[in-house]
Short mmCIF file of C-alpha atoms and ligand atoms in Angstrom, two decimals:
data_model
loop_
_atom_site.label_atom_id
_atom_site.label_comp_id
_atom_site.label_asym_id
_atom_site.label_seq_id
_atom_site.Cartn_x
_atom_site.Cartn_y
_atom_site.Cartn_z
CA MET A 1 38.96 16.86 65.09
CA LEU A 2 38.52 13.86 67.46
CA LEU A 3 40.78 15.61 69.67
CA GLY A 4 39.27 18.82 69.67
CA LEU A 5 35.72 17.09 70.33
CA LYS A 6 37.53 15.20 73.47
CA GLY A 7 38.29 18.40 74.88
CA GLY A 8 34.84 20.01 74.75
CA ASP A 9 33.05 20.33 78.08
CA GLY A 10 31.60 17.33 79.48
CA GLY A 11 30.35 16.13 75.72
CA GLU A 12 32.54 13.23 75.25
CA GLY A 13 30.15 10.81 76.34
CA THR A 14 27.64 12.10 74.03
CA TRP A 15 29.55 12.52 70.82
CA GLN A 16 30.78 9.37 71.40
CA LYS A 17 27.20 7.98 71.70
CA ASP A 18 25.78 9.59 68.73
CA VAL A 19 28.86 8.32 66.63
CA SER A 20 28.04 5.04 67.53
CA ASN A 21 24.60 5.46 67.12
CA LEU A 22 25.29 6.93 63.53
CA PHE A 23 27.75 3.74 62.95
CA LEU A 24 24.79 1.45 63.97
CA LEU A 25 22.13 3.39 61.63
CA LEU A 26 24.74 2.94 58.83
CA ILE A 27 25.18 -0.92 59.51
CA PHE A 28 21.22 -1.08 59.53
CA LEU A 29 20.95 0.64 56.44
CA PHE A 30 23.61 -1.46 54.68
CA HIS A 31 21.87 -4.52 55.87
CA LEU A 32 18.55 -3.33 54.78
CA ILE A 33 20.21 -2.82 51.36
CA PHE A 34 22.22 -5.90 51.35
CA THR A 35 19.44 -8.05 52.15
CA ALA A 36 16.82 -6.40 49.72
CA GLN A 37 19.38 -6.78 47.01
CA ASN A 38 20.16 -10.40 48.15
CA GLU A 39 16.23 -11.21 48.00
CA GLU A 40 16.09 -10.30 44.26
CA LYS A 41 18.71 -12.37 43.55
CA ARG A 42 18.73 -15.33 46.02
CA ASN A 43 19.37 -18.72 44.73
CA LEU A 44 17.45 -21.45 46.35
CA GLU A 45 17.82 -25.41 45.78
CA LEU A 46 14.83 -27.17 45.18
CA GLY A 47 14.00 -30.04 47.47
CA GLY A 48 12.99 -32.51 44.60
CA HIS A 49 11.51 -32.30 41.13
CA VAL A 50 8.78 -29.49 40.98
CA GLY A 51 7.99 -29.64 37.01
CA PHE A 52 8.36 -26.02 35.79
CA ASP A 53 11.34 -27.59 33.61
CA SER A 54 8.48 -28.47 31.58
CA LEU A 55 7.84 -24.77 30.44
CA PRO A 56 10.02 -25.18 27.31
CA ASP A 57 8.36 -28.06 25.94
CA GLN A 58 4.76 -26.56 26.87
CA LEU A 59 5.91 -23.62 24.88
CA VAL A 60 6.72 -26.11 21.87
CA SER A 61 3.74 -28.00 22.14
CA LYS A 62 1.61 -24.84 22.19
CA SER A 63 3.35 -23.40 19.27
CA VAL A 64 3.09 -26.68 17.50
CA ALA A 65 -0.59 -26.73 18.06
CA GLN A 66 -0.99 -23.15 17.22
CA GLY A 67 0.74 -23.39 13.88
CA PHE A 68 3.27 -20.97 12.22
CA CYS A 69 3.38 -18.56 9.23
CA PHE A 70 6.17 -17.22 7.26
CA ASN A 71 5.90 -14.70 4.59
CA ILE A 72 8.17 -14.36 1.73
CA LEU A 73 8.20 -11.77 -0.81
CA CYS A 74 9.76 -12.31 -4.23
CA VAL A 75 11.25 -9.23 -6.01
CA GLY A 76 12.70 -9.66 -9.25
CA GLU A 77 12.46 -8.92 -12.92
CA THR A 78 9.39 -10.84 -14.84
CA GLY A 79 10.48 -14.21 -15.72
CA ILE A 80 14.00 -14.42 -13.49
CA GLY A 81 13.02 -17.63 -12.25
CA LYS A 82 11.08 -16.44 -8.78
CA SER A 83 8.34 -19.31 -9.12
CA THR A 84 10.48 -21.99 -10.11
CA LEU A 85 12.91 -21.33 -6.88
CA MET A 86 9.91 -21.21 -4.80
CA ASN A 87 8.60 -24.78 -6.00
CA THR A 88 12.54 -26.06 -5.53
CA LEU A 89 12.88 -24.39 -2.01
CA PHE A 90 9.41 -26.42 -0.81
CA ASN A 91 9.64 -29.35 -3.20
CA THR A 92 6.15 -28.75 -4.39
CA THR A 93 4.43 -26.80 -7.30
CA PHE A 94 3.05 -23.78 -6.29
CA GLU A 95 1.22 -21.93 -8.80
CA ASN A 96 2.80 -21.21 -11.95
CA GLU A 97 1.22 -18.23 -13.70
CA GLU A 98 3.27 -16.38 -16.20
CA ALA A 99 3.27 -12.52 -15.85
CA SER A 100 3.11 -10.45 -18.98
CA HIS A 101 6.09 -8.23 -20.09
CA TYR A 102 3.11 -5.51 -20.72
CA GLU A 103 1.81 -4.36 -17.02
CA SER A 104 1.79 -0.57 -17.09
CA GLU A 105 3.08 -0.78 -13.37
CA VAL A 106 4.18 -3.00 -10.81
CA HIS A 107 1.62 -4.90 -8.43
CA LEU A 108 2.01 -7.40 -5.85
CA ARG A 109 0.23 -10.81 -5.95
CA PRO A 110 0.13 -12.66 -2.51
CA GLN A 111 -1.00 -16.20 -2.42
CA THR A 112 -1.13 -18.10 0.72
CA TYR A 113 -0.63 -21.95 1.43
CA ASP A 114 -1.19 -24.48 4.27
CA LEU A 115 1.77 -26.78 4.20
CA GLN A 116 2.52 -29.44 6.69
CA GLU A 117 5.70 -31.26 7.54
CA SER A 118 5.59 -33.77 10.38
CA ASN A 119 3.44 -32.46 12.68
CA VAL A 120 4.20 -28.80 12.17
CA ASN A 121 1.69 -26.76 10.26
CA LEU A 122 3.02 -23.57 8.42
CA LYS A 123 0.79 -21.05 6.85
CA LEU A 124 2.93 -19.81 3.83
CA THR A 125 2.41 -16.84 2.05
CA ILE A 126 4.49 -16.05 -1.06
CA VAL A 127 3.99 -12.87 -2.68
CA HIS A 128 5.45 -12.15 -6.07
CA THR A 129 6.24 -8.76 -7.73
CA VAL A 130 4.17 -8.67 -11.27
CA GLY A 131 5.41 -6.35 -13.74
CA PHE A 132 8.84 -5.59 -12.00
CA GLY A 133 11.42 -4.13 -14.31
CA ASP A 134 9.06 -4.07 -17.39
CA GLN A 135 8.26 -0.53 -17.49
CA ILE A 136 10.28 2.20 -19.39
CA ASN A 137 10.23 4.78 -16.47
CA ARG A 138 10.83 2.34 -13.33
CA GLU A 139 11.48 5.51 -10.96
CA GLN A 140 8.22 4.54 -8.81
CA SER A 141 8.58 0.40 -9.13
CA TYR A 142 9.74 0.23 -5.38
CA LYS A 143 6.29 2.23 -4.18
CA PRO A 144 3.78 -0.56 -4.66
CA ILE A 145 6.44 -2.86 -2.70
CA LEU A 146 6.71 -0.35 0.00
CA GLU A 147 3.17 0.27 0.22
CA TYR A 148 2.54 -3.89 0.75
CA ILE A 149 4.65 -4.10 3.29
CA ASP A 150 3.57 -1.12 5.24
CA ALA A 151 -0.05 -2.09 4.45
CA GLN A 152 0.82 -5.42 6.28
CA PHE A 153 2.61 -3.82 9.31
CA GLU A 154 -0.74 -1.30 9.50
CA SER A 155 -3.20 -4.24 9.73
CA TYR A 156 -1.14 -5.93 12.53
CA LEU A 157 -0.68 -2.46 14.54
CA GLU A 158 -4.79 -2.30 13.75
CA GLU A 159 -5.21 -5.44 15.50
CA GLU A 160 -3.03 -4.50 18.23
CA LEU A 161 -4.70 -1.34 19.12
CA LYS A 162 -8.24 -2.77 19.29
CA ILE A 163 -10.00 -3.16 22.47
CA LYS A 164 -10.86 -6.83 21.74
CA ARG A 165 -7.52 -8.17 20.18
CA SER A 166 -7.23 -11.76 18.44
CA LEU A 167 -3.57 -11.80 18.00
CA PHE A 168 -3.83 -15.48 18.74
CA ASN A 169 -5.47 -16.65 15.52
CA TYR A 170 -4.53 -13.34 13.52
CA HIS A 171 -3.14 -14.14 10.38
CA ASP A 172 0.01 -12.41 10.42
CA THR A 173 0.87 -11.23 6.86
CA ARG A 174 3.92 -9.29 7.76
CA ILE A 175 6.75 -9.83 5.32
CA HIS A 176 9.20 -12.10 7.15
CA ILE A 177 11.97 -12.16 4.23
CA CYS A 178 12.47 -10.50 0.75
CA LEU A 179 14.24 -12.37 -1.79
CA TYR A 180 15.86 -9.93 -4.21
CA PHE A 181 16.53 -11.66 -7.43
CA ILE A 182 19.50 -10.15 -9.19
CA ALA A 183 19.62 -10.95 -12.92
CA PRO A 184 23.14 -12.83 -13.64
CA THR A 185 23.64 -10.88 -16.66
CA GLY A 186 25.50 -7.73 -16.53
CA HIS A 187 28.90 -6.69 -14.52
CA SER A 188 26.85 -5.47 -11.48
CA LEU A 189 23.65 -4.40 -9.81
CA LYS A 190 21.13 -1.98 -12.06
CA SER A 191 20.13 1.13 -10.46
CA LEU A 192 16.54 -0.33 -10.12
CA ASP A 193 18.05 -3.17 -7.86
CA LEU A 194 20.06 -0.46 -5.82
CA VAL A 195 17.03 2.03 -5.45
CA THR A 196 14.45 -0.67 -4.55
CA MET A 197 16.80 -2.50 -1.81
CA LYS A 198 17.73 0.83 -0.38
CA LYS A 199 14.09 1.67 -0.03
CA LEU A 200 13.16 -1.49 1.30
CA ASP A 201 16.16 -1.94 3.62
CA SER A 202 14.61 -0.46 6.66
CA LYS A 203 11.45 -2.26 6.34
CA VAL A 204 12.25 -5.88 5.59
CA ASN A 205 15.09 -8.51 5.99
CA ILE A 206 16.72 -8.67 2.59
CA ILE A 207 18.62 -11.62 1.06
CA PRO A 208 19.74 -10.72 -2.33
CA VAL A 209 20.25 -13.88 -4.57
CA ILE A 210 21.72 -14.06 -7.93
CA ALA A 211 19.15 -15.62 -10.47
CA LYS A 212 19.82 -18.38 -12.85
CA ALA A 213 23.30 -18.80 -11.43
CA ASP A 214 23.75 -21.49 -14.16
CA THR A 215 24.00 -18.97 -16.87
CA VAL A 216 27.20 -17.52 -15.89
CA SER A 217 30.57 -19.17 -15.63
CA LYS A 218 32.30 -19.91 -12.10
CA SER A 219 34.70 -16.94 -12.64
CA GLU A 220 32.19 -14.65 -13.66
CA LEU A 221 29.86 -15.48 -10.69
CA ASP A 222 32.92 -14.88 -8.44
CA LYS A 223 33.40 -11.51 -9.68
CA LEU A 224 29.85 -10.54 -9.65
CA LYS A 225 29.20 -11.52 -6.16
CA ILE A 226 32.31 -9.50 -4.85
CA LYS A 227 30.90 -6.47 -7.18
CA ILE A 228 27.47 -6.77 -5.77
CA MET A 229 28.41 -6.88 -2.15
CA SER A 230 30.83 -3.92 -2.51
CA GLU A 231 28.28 -1.93 -4.74
CA LEU A 232 25.83 -2.78 -1.50
CA VAL A 233 28.29 -1.80 1.03
CA SER A 234 29.16 1.63 -0.90
CA ASN A 235 25.44 2.56 -1.15
CA GLY A 236 24.73 1.65 2.18
CA VAL A 237 22.04 -1.02 1.78
CA GLN A 238 21.59 -2.98 4.90
CA ILE A 239 21.05 -6.66 3.98
CA TYR A 240 20.16 -9.11 6.33
CA GLN A 241 22.91 -10.80 8.05
CA PHE A 242 22.46 -14.25 9.53
CA PRO A 243 22.60 -13.57 13.38
CA THR A 244 25.93 -14.96 15.03
CA GLU A 245 25.11 -14.39 18.69
CA ASP A 246 23.86 -17.75 19.38
CA GLU A 247 26.80 -20.05 19.96
CA ALA A 248 24.85 -22.83 18.45
CA VAL A 249 24.64 -21.64 14.89
CA ALA A 250 27.21 -18.57 15.05
CA GLU A 251 30.05 -20.43 13.04
CA ILE A 252 27.91 -21.77 10.26
CA ASN A 253 25.91 -18.54 9.85
CA SER A 254 29.01 -16.30 9.89
CA SER A 255 30.42 -18.59 7.18
CA MET A 256 27.07 -18.13 5.24
CA ASN A 257 27.60 -14.25 5.45
CA SER A 258 30.41 -14.58 3.46
CA HIS A 259 28.69 -16.44 0.47
CA LEU A 260 26.19 -13.84 0.29
CA PRO A 261 24.53 -12.85 -2.53
CA PHE A 262 23.69 -16.60 -3.18
CA ALA A 263 23.88 -17.71 -6.68
CA VAL A 264 21.06 -20.13 -7.10
CA VAL A 265 19.59 -22.49 -9.62
CA GLY A 266 15.77 -23.72 -9.61
CA SER A 267 14.29 -26.86 -10.95
CA LEU A 268 11.81 -29.49 -10.21
CA GLU A 269 13.07 -31.68 -12.99
CA ASP A 270 14.49 -35.18 -11.76
CA ILE A 271 17.39 -36.36 -13.61
CA LYS A 272 19.26 -39.75 -12.95
CA VAL A 273 22.93 -39.02 -11.70
CA GLY A 274 24.55 -42.41 -11.01
CA ASN A 275 22.15 -44.14 -9.02
CA LYS A 276 20.37 -41.27 -7.67
CA MET A 277 17.52 -39.17 -8.90
CA VAL A 278 18.38 -35.38 -8.24
CA LYS A 279 16.81 -31.99 -9.02
CA ALA A 280 18.83 -30.74 -11.73
CA ARG A 281 18.78 -28.67 -15.22
CA LEU A 282 19.87 -30.62 -18.02
CA TYR A 283 21.64 -29.13 -20.93
CA PRO A 284 23.10 -30.82 -24.22
CA TRP A 285 26.64 -30.56 -22.53
CA GLY A 286 25.75 -32.10 -19.15
CA SER A 287 23.40 -31.40 -15.96
CA VAL A 288 23.23 -28.60 -13.04
CA GLN A 289 22.47 -30.21 -10.01
CA VAL A 290 20.43 -28.09 -7.72
CA GLU A 291 21.31 -29.61 -4.60
CA ASN A 292 25.19 -29.80 -5.47
CA GLU A 293 27.15 -27.14 -3.71
CA ASN A 294 29.70 -27.27 -6.34
CA HIS A 295 27.05 -26.37 -8.90
CA CYS A 296 25.12 -23.45 -6.82
CA ASP A 297 24.37 -21.87 -3.44
CA PHE A 298 20.53 -23.23 -3.53
CA VAL A 299 21.38 -25.73 -0.37
CA LYS A 300 23.16 -22.80 1.51
CA LEU A 301 20.08 -20.80 0.68
CA ARG A 302 17.66 -23.21 1.88
CA GLU A 303 19.79 -24.03 4.92
CA MET A 304 19.74 -20.56 6.01
CA LEU A 305 15.97 -19.63 5.17
CA LEU A 306 14.17 -22.55 6.22
CA ARG A 307 16.33 -24.90 8.34
CA VAL A 308 18.50 -22.40 10.77
CA ASN A 309 17.16 -18.84 10.52
CA MET A 310 13.31 -18.89 9.98
CA GLU A 311 12.77 -18.37 13.47
CA ASP A 312 15.26 -15.24 13.72
CA LEU A 313 13.71 -13.75 10.44
CA ARG A 314 10.30 -13.68 12.15
CA GLU A 315 11.48 -12.18 15.11
CA GLN A 316 13.41 -9.83 13.35
CA THR A 317 10.50 -8.75 11.61
CA HIS A 318 8.73 -8.26 14.65
CA ALA A 319 11.40 -6.66 16.98
CA ARG A 320 13.06 -4.58 14.26
CA HIS A 321 10.97 -3.70 11.41
CA TYR A 322 7.45 -3.70 12.96
CA GLU A 323 8.96 -1.86 15.92
CA LEU A 324 10.11 0.85 13.86
CA TYR A 325 7.05 0.99 12.01
CA ARG A 326 5.00 0.97 14.86
CA ARG A 327 6.94 3.61 16.97
CA CYS A 328 6.95 6.00 13.83
CA LYS A 329 3.01 5.42 13.52
CA LEU A 330 2.19 6.09 16.86
CA GLU A 331 4.54 9.05 17.27
CA GLU A 332 2.81 10.54 14.11
CA MET A 333 -0.38 9.65 15.90
CA GLY A 334 0.99 12.10 18.90
CA PHE A 335 1.75 9.29 21.68
CA LYS A 336 5.05 9.65 23.26
CA ASP A 337 6.68 7.88 26.20
CA THR A 338 8.07 11.15 27.88
CA ASP A 339 6.98 14.74 27.46
CA PRO A 340 9.41 17.26 27.20
CA ASP A 341 9.70 18.03 30.72
CA SER A 342 10.39 14.20 31.53
CA GLN A 343 7.14 14.12 32.91
CA SER A 344 5.52 10.79 32.58
CA PHE A 345 3.40 10.24 29.61
CA SER A 346 -0.33 10.26 30.27
CA LEU A 347 -2.57 8.40 27.67
CA GLN A 348 -5.14 10.38 28.70
CA GLU A 349 -3.78 13.81 28.20
CA THR A 350 -2.74 12.73 24.75
CA TYR A 351 -6.20 11.63 23.97
CA GLU A 352 -7.80 14.63 25.08
CA SER A 353 -5.46 16.81 23.16
CA LYS A 354 -5.76 14.80 20.05
CA ARG A 355 -9.39 14.86 20.49
CA LYS A 356 -8.98 19.06 20.72
CA GLU A 357 -7.01 19.01 17.66
CA PHE A 358 -9.01 16.73 15.79
CA LEU A 359 -12.34 19.01 17.19
CA LEU A 360 -10.86 22.29 16.16
CA GLU A 361 -9.86 20.46 12.63
CA LEU A 362 -13.10 19.36 12.13
CA GLN A 363 -14.63 22.96 12.97
CA ARG A 364 -12.45 24.58 10.67
CA LYS A 365 -13.34 22.14 7.90
CA GLU A 366 -17.25 22.66 8.78
CA GLU A 367 -16.54 26.55 8.36
CA GLU A 368 -14.48 26.12 5.10
CA MET A 369 -17.39 24.06 3.63
CA ARG A 370 -20.04 26.10 4.91
CA GLN A 371 -18.19 29.11 3.42
CA MET A 372 -17.50 27.17 0.06
CA PHE A 373 -21.21 26.20 0.35
CA VAL A 374 -22.40 29.93 0.61
CA ASN A 375 -20.21 31.06 -2.12
CA LYS A 376 -21.27 28.39 -4.77
CA VAL A 377 -24.83 29.25 -3.63
CA LYS A 378 -24.17 32.97 -4.45
CA GLU A 379 -22.21 32.06 -7.45
CA THR A 380 -25.16 30.03 -8.83
CA GLU A 381 -27.67 32.82 -7.57
CA ALA A 382 -25.76 35.11 -9.90
CA GLU A 383 -25.76 32.83 -12.68
CA LEU A 384 -29.33 32.07 -12.57
CA LYS A 385 -30.08 36.02 -12.40
CA GLU A 386 -28.04 36.09 -15.50
CA LYS A 387 -29.87 33.31 -16.84
CA GLU A 388 -33.28 35.22 -16.25
CA LYS A 389 -32.19 38.40 -17.51
CA GLU A 390 -30.81 36.71 -20.70
CA LEU A 391 -34.32 34.61 -21.10
CA HIS A 392 -36.16 38.11 -20.30
CA ASP A 393 -34.29 39.81 -23.04
CA ARG A 394 -34.98 36.89 -25.51
CA PHE A 395 -38.48 36.95 -24.65
CA GLU A 396 -38.98 40.63 -25.15
CA GLN A 397 -37.02 40.33 -28.45
CA LEU A 398 -39.37 37.73 -29.54
CA LYS A 399 -42.16 39.44 -28.47
CA ARG A 400 -41.35 42.48 -30.51
CA MET A 401 -40.73 40.10 -33.72
CA HIS A 402 -43.81 38.69 -32.89
CA GLN A 403 -45.84 42.16 -32.90
CA ASP A 404 -43.75 43.07 -36.26
CA GLU A 405 -44.81 40.01 -37.69
CA LYS A 406 -48.53 40.40 -36.65
CA ARG A 407 -48.46 43.67 -37.80
CA ASN A 408 -46.98 42.54 -41.16
CA LEU A 409 -49.38 39.99 -41.51
CA GLU A 410 -52.39 42.45 -40.77
CA GLU A 411 -50.96 44.69 -43.31
CA LYS A 412 -50.98 41.74 -45.95
CA ARG A 413 -54.65 40.83 -44.66
CA ARG A 414 -55.72 44.21 -45.60
CA GLU A 415 -53.79 44.33 -48.94
CA LEU A 416 -55.38 41.10 -49.84
CA GLU A 417 -58.78 42.37 -48.90
CA GLU A 418 -58.60 45.05 -50.63
CA GLU A 419 -57.42 43.22 -53.84
CA MET A 420 -60.23 40.74 -53.30
CA ASN A 421 -62.88 43.72 -53.04
CA ALA A 422 -61.06 45.28 -56.18
CA PHE A 423 -61.42 41.79 -57.99
CA ASN A 424 -64.68 41.50 -56.71
CA ARG A 425 -65.61 44.66 -58.24
CA ARG A 426 -64.18 43.89 -61.27
CA LYS A 427 -65.65 40.74 -61.53
CA VAL A 428 -69.17 42.12 -60.80
CA ALA A 429 -68.45 44.85 -63.56
CA ALA A 430 -67.19 41.91 -65.83
CA GLU A 431 -70.26 39.90 -65.45
CA THR A 432 -72.70 43.02 -65.70
CA LEU A 433 -70.70 43.62 -69.11
CA MET A 434 -71.06 40.06 -70.04
CA GLY A 435 -74.71 39.98 -69.20
CA GLN A 436 -75.47 42.93 -71.30
CA ALA A 437 -73.42 41.46 -74.26
CA LEU A 438 -75.35 38.37 -74.13
CA GLN A 439 -78.63 40.27 -74.06
CA GLY A 440 -77.32 41.81 -77.20
CA CYS A 441 -76.52 38.73 -79.30
CA SER A 442 -80.05 37.17 -78.25
CA GLN A 443 -81.93 40.27 -79.71
CA GLN A 444 -80.04 40.62 -82.92
CA PRO A 445 -81.42 37.43 -84.75
CA PHE A 446 -85.09 38.43 -84.04
CA LYS A 447 -84.43 41.42 -85.39
CA LYS A 448 -83.11 39.86 -88.62
CA ASP A 449 -86.09 37.89 -89.00
CA LYS A 450 -88.30 40.49 -88.46
CA ASP A 451 -86.40 42.17 -91.72
CA LYS A 452 -86.51 38.90 -93.94
CA LYS A 453 -90.19 39.00 -93.43
CA LYS A 454 -90.64 42.35 -94.42
P1 GTP B 1 7.30 -14.22 -13.74
O1 GTP B 1 6.33 -15.07 -12.59
O2 GTP B 1 6.39 -14.53 -15.10
O3 GTP B 1 7.85 -13.01 -13.57
O4 GTP B 1 8.09 -15.44 -14.01
P2 GTP B 1 9.17 -16.20 -12.80
O5 GTP B 1 10.13 -14.97 -12.20
O6 GTP B 1 8.31 -16.56 -11.93
O7 GTP B 1 10.23 -16.89 -13.59
P3 GTP B 1 9.74 -18.83 -13.74
O8 GTP B 1 10.05 -19.31 -12.71
O9 GTP B 1 8.31 -18.70 -14.59
O10 GTP B 1 10.91 -19.04 -14.76
C1 GTP B 1 10.77 -18.48 -15.92
C2 GTP B 1 11.74 -19.01 -17.03
O11 GTP B 1 12.94 -19.50 -16.61
C3 GTP B 1 11.22 -20.56 -16.96
O12 GTP B 1 11.43 -20.84 -18.36
C4 GTP B 1 12.21 -21.28 -16.07
O13 GTP B 1 12.33 -22.61 -16.33
C5 GTP B 1 13.57 -20.56 -16.17
N1 GTP B 1 14.36 -20.89 -14.96
C6 GTP B 1 13.74 -20.60 -13.89
N2 GTP B 1 14.78 -21.10 -12.98
C7 GTP B 1 15.99 -21.14 -13.78
C8 GTP B 1 17.58 -21.36 -13.51
O14 GTP B 1 17.77 -21.30 -12.25
N3 GTP B 1 18.24 -21.11 -14.52
C9 GTP B 1 17.63 -21.15 -15.88
N4 GTP B 1 18.69 -21.59 -16.72
N5 GTP B 1 16.86 -20.88 -15.90
C10 GTP B 1 15.60 -21.08 -15.23
MG1 MG B 2 6.23 -16.47 -11.51
#
């Protein structure tokens, strides 16, 4: 092709010039791109100490000043040891109110405490399930728990969507961890456990624990742990996995993942073992030490929950569970990132279309209500007319009855009057007769006297 061009009429100089121009242009473009890329990633040496290396410290002191909040949800049957474990974990006595076994449904009881350790303030909320596992029909037992978790997400979302937000001092009540208490009795999980954990696993970080582990022998406990884990896996229940991305905690976290579910024992009772006071449960045959790793997994739970992964639990709650809730909720409300034609999403358009939808719905509802009102008025009118007719008929009937009665009375009065007249006549006649009789009697002695004189 070059040869072909070379042979062209007098154009040798022109095409060579064009090629070299093109070449220069390409070099220029490459240079531009290269510098632009390099400009984004340029590494520069600092001449001396500037001070932004204190940013992590600034963050720490700001966070410390602000304080932290941590929210634990304890799900487990009544009397399974929830309160005792919480008291043991935080080495204090929170409330110890016993729940009754006769609750008609499950409800949640949140309680918030302000705790301080060194200079770190922690606003701790412990939420207990009350009446869990006590109903005959337990199909809906998970619902109040789910609703509680969603309600906390909802109020956070509402705060986020406010024009004047105050997330800085907002009391975040979103559940960071759900400790699911499994009863040590039985050979595996109950269906209530499986259903509840399955329903909750996309909403909250779940750590399953076998409660009152001192009531089962070691070999039984090992078997129970294996059975529980295999049931969770076969039913697709996602429990919280301690993160292994961070090298600093990868080893401990991955080893702890294999110890799940933790078999725990709770107690605030101090007993003397050797020359040390330890937390334990005392039995006639010996004692179970809460913080002895050969006796139970309490230390592992405390280590994982409070000392190693507390921040990850908070982060996972925000970045995974809340994010999912927020996404679904915003989509439900009609917000989206891109429309079907991949046009950029317009908040204004969504707002307008939602507003239109809302107004149409409002109009429809108004019309429905108006129609209902008209029907109701018509119905009432017909009922009133019916009642009026009934009353009128009744009135006519009463009027007739009254007239009949009046006529009868009139008749009776006439009869009585006649009777009275007849009586009076008889009376007069009788009186006349009596008068005459009396007159007759008074004349007779006079006649007798006359006869005697004769
Ligand atoms: P409600 O709040 O009433 O549902 O009970 P709960 O789950 O908070 O249980 P709680 O901590 O009140 O403990 C109930 C009973 O179990 C108490 O007598 C505790 O002493 C006992 N208990 C708690 N933890 C353990 C444990 O690890 N092992 C044994 N054996 N008993 C325990
Ligand atoms: Mg309790």
